[in-house]
């Protein structure tokens, strides 16, 4: 899948509403096609580094009165709910992994939820955590998993023991 149209960090003044105040500075995070999709761990780290550098660069100009806050265009705002561990549950039959658009959607979720909340599925009433996945020829491939109460292993090692 192609990278999103826009991703980056903003330094803004807070007001009484969530993510609402005027913007002091913004910096996009360029992601080359060959590095996309980036997993949640790497994205968090990249945005944290970019945000820290932008904050450091912005403070001096703000204190010196050299930055004019710019109002946000609230018609372009998007909203989400707070994530929980339950958001990471996937409906997967380990013996019939999805293909096509369903596979791409699950792969994006696995990549995006790496770290927190993580992704998992249930098999025979056991929770199976997905550690790593790939999308090969439009088919989801699980690489490593952690079965409930066990150590991480390759999906292929776990699968024969699942019967």
PDB file of C-alpha atoms in Angstrom:
ATOM      1  CA  UNK A   1       0.000   0.000   0.000  1.00  0.00           C
ATOM      2  CA  UNK A   2       1.192   3.535  -0.664  1.00  0.00           C
ATOM      3  CA  UNK A   3       2.198   5.800   2.216  1.00  0.00           C
ATOM      4  CA  UNK A   4      -0.482   8.123   3.597  1.00  0.00           C
ATOM      5  CA  UNK A   5      -0.890  11.533   1.990  1.00  0.00           C
ATOM      6  CA  UNK A   6       0.269  13.274   5.143  1.00  0.00           C
ATOM      7  CA  UNK A   7       2.025  12.237   8.312  1.00  0.00           C
ATOM      8  CA  UNK A   8       4.116  14.318  10.670  1.00  0.00           C
ATOM      9  CA  UNK A   9       4.202  16.282  13.910  1.00  0.00           C
ATOM     10  CA  UNK A  10       2.779  19.607  15.060  1.00  0.00           C
ATOM     11  CA  UNK A  11       3.658  21.950  17.911  1.00  0.00           C
ATOM     12  CA  UNK A  12       0.524  23.756  19.019  1.00  0.00           C
ATOM     13  CA  UNK A  13      -0.851  25.914  21.776  1.00  0.00           C
ATOM     14  CA  UNK A  14      -3.304  24.087  23.978  1.00  0.00           C
ATOM     15  CA  UNK A  15      -6.783  25.354  24.621  1.00  0.00           C
ATOM     16  CA  UNK A  16      -9.810  23.836  26.367  1.00  0.00           C
ATOM     17  CA  UNK A  17     -10.502  21.369  23.525  1.00  0.00           C
ATOM     18  CA  UNK A  18      -8.499  18.308  22.483  1.00  0.00           C
ATOM     19  CA  UNK A  19      -6.068  18.885  19.570  1.00  0.00           C
ATOM     20  CA  UNK A  20      -7.724  22.214  18.887  1.00  0.00           C
ATOM     21  CA  UNK A  21      -5.363  25.118  19.561  1.00  0.00           C
ATOM     22  CA  UNK A  22      -3.412  27.184  17.029  1.00  0.00           C
ATOM     23  CA  UNK A  23      -0.329  25.671  15.403  1.00  0.00           C
ATOM     24  CA  UNK A  24       3.162  27.051  16.066  1.00  0.00           C
ATOM     25  CA  UNK A  25       5.143  24.688  13.824  1.00  0.00           C
ATOM     26  CA  UNK A  26       4.710  21.541  11.743  1.00  0.00           C
ATOM     27  CA  UNK A  27       7.086  19.099  10.149  1.00  0.00           C
ATOM     28  CA  UNK A  28       6.151  16.244   7.798  1.00  0.00           C
ATOM     29  CA  UNK A  29       7.698  12.806   8.088  1.00  0.00           C
ATOM     30  CA  UNK A  30       8.720  11.668   4.615  1.00  0.00           C
ATOM     31  CA  UNK A  31       8.401   7.945   4.125  1.00  0.00           C
ATOM     32  CA  UNK A  32       9.761   6.497   0.901  1.00  0.00           C
ATOM     33  CA  UNK A  33       7.608   3.916  -0.859  1.00  0.00           C
ATOM     34  CA  UNK A  34      10.206   1.203  -0.243  1.00  0.00           C
ATOM     35  CA  UNK A  35       9.942   1.838   3.536  1.00  0.00           C
ATOM     36  CA  UNK A  36       6.145   1.638   3.633  1.00  0.00           C
ATOM     37  CA  UNK A  37       4.290   0.236   5.431  1.00  0.00           C
ATOM     38  CA  UNK A  38       6.320   1.164   8.464  1.00  0.00           C
ATOM     39  CA  UNK A  39       5.431  -0.715  11.646  1.00  0.00           C
ATOM     40  CA  UNK A  40       4.043   0.964  14.751  1.00  0.00           C
ATOM     41  CA  UNK A  41       7.317   0.734  16.693  1.00  0.00           C
ATOM     42  CA  UNK A  42       9.357   2.448  13.994  1.00  0.00           C
ATOM     43  CA  UNK A  43       6.672   5.048  13.336  1.00  0.00           C
ATOM     44  CA  UNK A  44       6.414   5.948  17.043  1.00  0.00           C
ATOM     45  CA  UNK A  45      10.191   6.296  17.273  1.00  0.00           C
ATOM     46  CA  UNK A  46      10.465   8.363  14.090  1.00  0.00           C
ATOM     47  CA  UNK A  47       7.653  10.713  15.152  1.00  0.00           C
ATOM     48  CA  UNK A  48       9.084  11.085  18.675  1.00  0.00           C
ATOM     49  CA  UNK A  49      12.498  12.041  17.289  1.00  0.00           C
ATOM     50  CA  UNK A  50      10.982  14.433  14.770  1.00  0.00           C
ATOM     51  CA  UNK A  51       8.718  15.992  17.418  1.00  0.00           C
ATOM     52  CA  UNK A  52      11.555  16.458  19.911  1.00  0.00           C
ATOM     53  CA  UNK A  53      13.732  18.175  17.330  1.00  0.00           C
ATOM     54  CA  UNK A  54      10.842  20.389  16.182  1.00  0.00           C
ATOM     55  CA  UNK A  55      10.000  21.390  19.759  1.00  0.00           C
ATOM     56  CA  UNK A  56      13.618  22.269  20.436  1.00  0.00           C
ATOM     57  CA  UNK A  57      13.762  24.375  17.270  1.00  0.00           C
ATOM     58  CA  UNK A  58      10.412  26.072  18.014  1.00  0.00           C
ATOM     59  CA  UNK A  59      10.879  27.086  21.667  1.00  0.00           C
ATOM     60  CA  UNK A  60      13.533  29.714  20.988  1.00  0.00           C
ATOM     61  CA  UNK A  61      11.492  31.396  18.238  1.00  0.00           C
ATOM     62  CA  UNK A  62       8.320  31.289  20.340  1.00  0.00           C
ATOM     63  CA  UNK A  63      10.003  32.838  23.399  1.00  0.00           C
ATOM     64  CA  UNK A  64      11.576  35.532  21.180  1.00  0.00           C
ATOM     65  CA  UNK A  65       8.142  36.387  19.747  1.00  0.00           C
ATOM     66  CA  UNK A  66       9.172  35.377  16.234  1.00  0.00           C
ATOM     67  CA  UNK A  67       6.381  32.823  15.686  1.00  0.00           C
ATOM     68  CA  UNK A  68       2.781  33.735  14.935  1.00  0.00           C
ATOM     69  CA  UNK A  69       0.289  30.988  15.841  1.00  0.00           C
ATOM     70  CA  UNK A  70      -1.790  29.797  12.870  1.00  0.00           C
ATOM     71  CA  UNK A  71      -5.379  28.658  13.403  1.00  0.00           C
ATOM     72  CA  UNK A  72      -6.190  25.078  12.429  1.00  0.00           C
ATOM     73  CA  UNK A  73      -8.644  24.238   9.673  1.00  0.00           C
ATOM     74  CA  UNK A  74     -11.107  22.255  11.786  1.00  0.00           C
ATOM     75  CA  UNK A  75     -13.055  21.138   8.710  1.00  0.00           C
ATOM     76  CA  UNK A  76     -10.097  18.810   7.943  1.00  0.00           C
ATOM     77  CA  UNK A  77      -9.973  17.306  11.428  1.00  0.00           C
ATOM     78  CA  UNK A  78     -10.339  13.567  11.901  1.00  0.00           C
ATOM     79  CA  UNK A  79     -11.336  11.875  15.120  1.00  0.00           C
ATOM     80  CA  UNK A  80     -10.710   8.510  16.692  1.00  0.00           C
ATOM     81  CA  UNK A  81     -11.414   6.695  19.927  1.00  0.00           C
ATOM     82  CA  UNK A  82      -8.910   5.583  22.542  1.00  0.00           C
ATOM     83  CA  UNK A  83      -7.202   2.329  21.578  1.00  0.00           C
ATOM     84  CA  UNK A  84      -7.435  -0.717  23.801  1.00  0.00           C
ATOM     85  CA  UNK A  85      -6.000  -4.235  23.619  1.00  0.00           C
ATOM     86  CA  UNK A  86      -9.312  -5.466  22.221  1.00  0.00           C
ATOM     87  CA  UNK A  87      -8.733  -3.336  19.092  1.00  0.00           C
ATOM     88  CA  UNK A  88      -5.934  -5.718  18.123  1.00  0.00           C
ATOM     89  CA  UNK A  89      -8.126  -8.817  17.774  1.00  0.00           C
ATOM     90  CA  UNK A  90      -8.247 -10.295  14.278  1.00  0.00           C
ATOM     91  CA  UNK A  91     -10.623 -12.938  12.955  1.00  0.00           C
ATOM     92  CA  UNK A  92      -8.133 -15.393  11.458  1.00  0.00           C
ATOM     93  CA  UNK A  93      -8.385 -19.041  10.528  1.00  0.00           C
ATOM     94  CA  UNK A  94      -4.719 -20.109  10.751  1.00  0.00           C
ATOM     95  CA  UNK A  95      -5.325 -22.872   8.184  1.00  0.00           C
ATOM     96  CA  UNK A  96      -6.884 -20.466   5.648  1.00  0.00           C
ATOM     97  CA  UNK A  97      -5.130 -17.090   5.820  1.00  0.00           C
ATOM     98  CA  UNK A  98      -6.800 -14.233   3.948  1.00  0.00           C
ATOM     99  CA  UNK A  99      -5.922 -13.041   0.463  1.00  0.00           C
ATOM    100  CA  UNK A 100      -6.570  -9.872  -1.508  1.00  0.00           C
ATOM    101  CA  UNK A 101      -8.024  -6.781   0.121  1.00  0.00           C
ATOM    102  CA  UNK A 102      -8.808  -8.616   3.366  1.00  0.00           C
ATOM    103  CA  UNK A 103      -5.148  -9.672   3.618  1.00  0.00           C
ATOM    104  CA  UNK A 104      -3.937  -6.119   2.934  1.00  0.00           C
ATOM    105  CA  UNK A 105      -6.257  -4.719   5.599  1.00  0.00           C
ATOM    106  CA  UNK A 106      -5.115  -7.220   8.214  1.00  0.00           C
ATOM    107  CA  UNK A 107      -1.470  -6.660   7.327  1.00  0.00           C
ATOM    108  CA  UNK A 108      -1.876  -2.890   7.763  1.00  0.00           C
ATOM    109  CA  UNK A 109      -3.483  -3.464  11.148  1.00  0.00           C
ATOM    110  CA  UNK A 110      -0.683  -5.808  12.246  1.00  0.00           C
ATOM    111  CA  UNK A 111       1.927  -3.252  11.166  1.00  0.00           C
ATOM    112  CA  UNK A 112       0.112  -0.273  12.661  1.00  0.00           C
ATOM    113  CA  UNK A 113      -0.645  -1.947  15.972  1.00  0.00           C
ATOM    114  CA  UNK A 114       2.889  -3.302  16.496  1.00  0.00           C
ATOM    115  CA  UNK A 115       3.825  -2.430  20.061  1.00  0.00           C
ATOM    116  CA  UNK A 116       0.495  -1.311  21.459  1.00  0.00           C
ATOM    117  CA  UNK A 117      -2.089  -2.685  21.352  1.00  0.00           C
ATOM    118  CA  UNK A 118      -0.540  -5.519  19.340  1.00  0.00           C
ATOM    119  CA  UNK A 119      -2.557  -7.986  17.282  1.00  0.00           C
ATOM    120  CA  UNK A 120      -3.794 -11.464  18.107  1.00  0.00           C
ATOM    121  CA  UNK A 121      -6.343 -14.106  17.232  1.00  0.00           C
ATOM    122  CA  UNK A 122      -7.985 -16.930  19.117  1.00  0.00           C
ATOM    123  CA  UNK A 123      -7.587 -20.564  18.190  1.00  0.00           C
ATOM    124  CA  UNK A 124      -9.104 -23.378  20.295  1.00  0.00           C
ATOM    125  CA  UNK A 125      -9.817 -20.803  23.026  1.00  0.00           C
ATOM    126  CA  UNK A 126      -6.118 -19.822  23.210  1.00  0.00           C
ATOM    127  CA  UNK A 127      -4.895 -16.342  22.444  1.00  0.00           C
ATOM    128  CA  UNK A 128      -2.175 -16.291  19.764  1.00  0.00           C
ATOM    129  CA  UNK A 129      -0.181 -13.059  19.574  1.00  0.00           C
ATOM    130  CA  UNK A 130       1.080 -12.055  16.123  1.00  0.00           C
ATOM    131  CA  UNK A 131       4.674 -10.848  16.333  1.00  0.00           C
ATOM    132  CA  UNK A 132       5.512 -10.522  12.659  1.00  0.00           C
ATOM    133  CA  UNK A 133       3.647 -10.891   9.392  1.00  0.00           C
ATOM    134  CA  UNK A 134       4.302 -10.396   5.698  1.00  0.00           C
ATOM    135  CA  UNK A 135       2.160  -9.689   2.685  1.00  0.00           C
ATOM    136  CA  UNK A 136       3.343 -11.860  -0.194  1.00  0.00           C
ATOM    137  CA  UNK A 137       1.500 -11.921  -3.529  1.00  0.00           C
ATOM    138  CA  UNK A 138      -1.588 -10.401  -1.868  1.00  0.00           C
ATOM    139  CA  UNK A 139      -1.714 -13.145   0.763  1.00  0.00           C
ATOM    140  CA  UNK A 140      -1.187 -12.657   4.480  1.00  0.00           C
ATOM    141  CA  UNK A 141       1.678 -14.740   5.848  1.00  0.00           C
ATOM    142  CA  UNK A 142       2.221 -14.993   9.593  1.00  0.00           C
ATOM    143  CA  UNK A 143       5.931 -15.240  10.359  1.00  0.00           C
ATOM    144  CA  UNK A 144       6.226 -15.399  14.159  1.00  0.00           C
ATOM    145  CA  UNK A 145       3.605 -15.816  16.860  1.00  0.00           C
ATOM    146  CA  UNK A 146       3.478 -16.227  20.620  1.00  0.00           C
ATOM    147  CA  UNK A 147       0.935 -18.823  21.770  1.00  0.00           C
ATOM    148  CA  UNK A 148      -0.694 -18.073  25.107  1.00  0.00           C
ATOM    149  CA  UNK A 149       1.571 -19.176  27.948  1.00  0.00           C
ATOM    150  CA  UNK A 150       4.423 -20.155  25.621  1.00  0.00           C
ATOM    151  CA  UNK A 151       7.521 -18.664  24.022  1.00  0.00           C
ATOM    152  CA  UNK A 152       7.558 -16.993  20.635  1.00  0.00           C
ATOM    153  CA  UNK A 153       8.050 -19.327  17.682  1.00  0.00           C
ATOM    154  CA  UNK A 154       7.675 -19.345  13.943  1.00  0.00           C
ATOM    155  CA  UNK A 155       4.106 -19.655  12.736  1.00  0.00           C
ATOM    156  CA  UNK A 156       5.064 -22.828  10.883  1.00  0.00           C
ATOM    157  CA  UNK A 157       6.413 -24.376  14.127  1.00  0.00           C
ATOM    158  CA  UNK A 158       3.220 -23.509  15.977  1.00  0.00           C
ATOM    159  CA  UNK A 159       0.749 -24.540  13.269  1.00  0.00           C
ATOM    160  CA  UNK A 160       1.290 -28.333  13.336  1.00  0.00           C
ATOM    161  CA  UNK A 161       0.854 -28.254  17.125  1.00  0.00           C
ATOM    162  CA  UNK A 162      -2.486 -26.478  16.827  1.00  0.00           C
ATOM    163  CA  UNK A 163      -4.583 -29.460  15.766  1.00  0.00           C
TER     164      UNK A 163
END
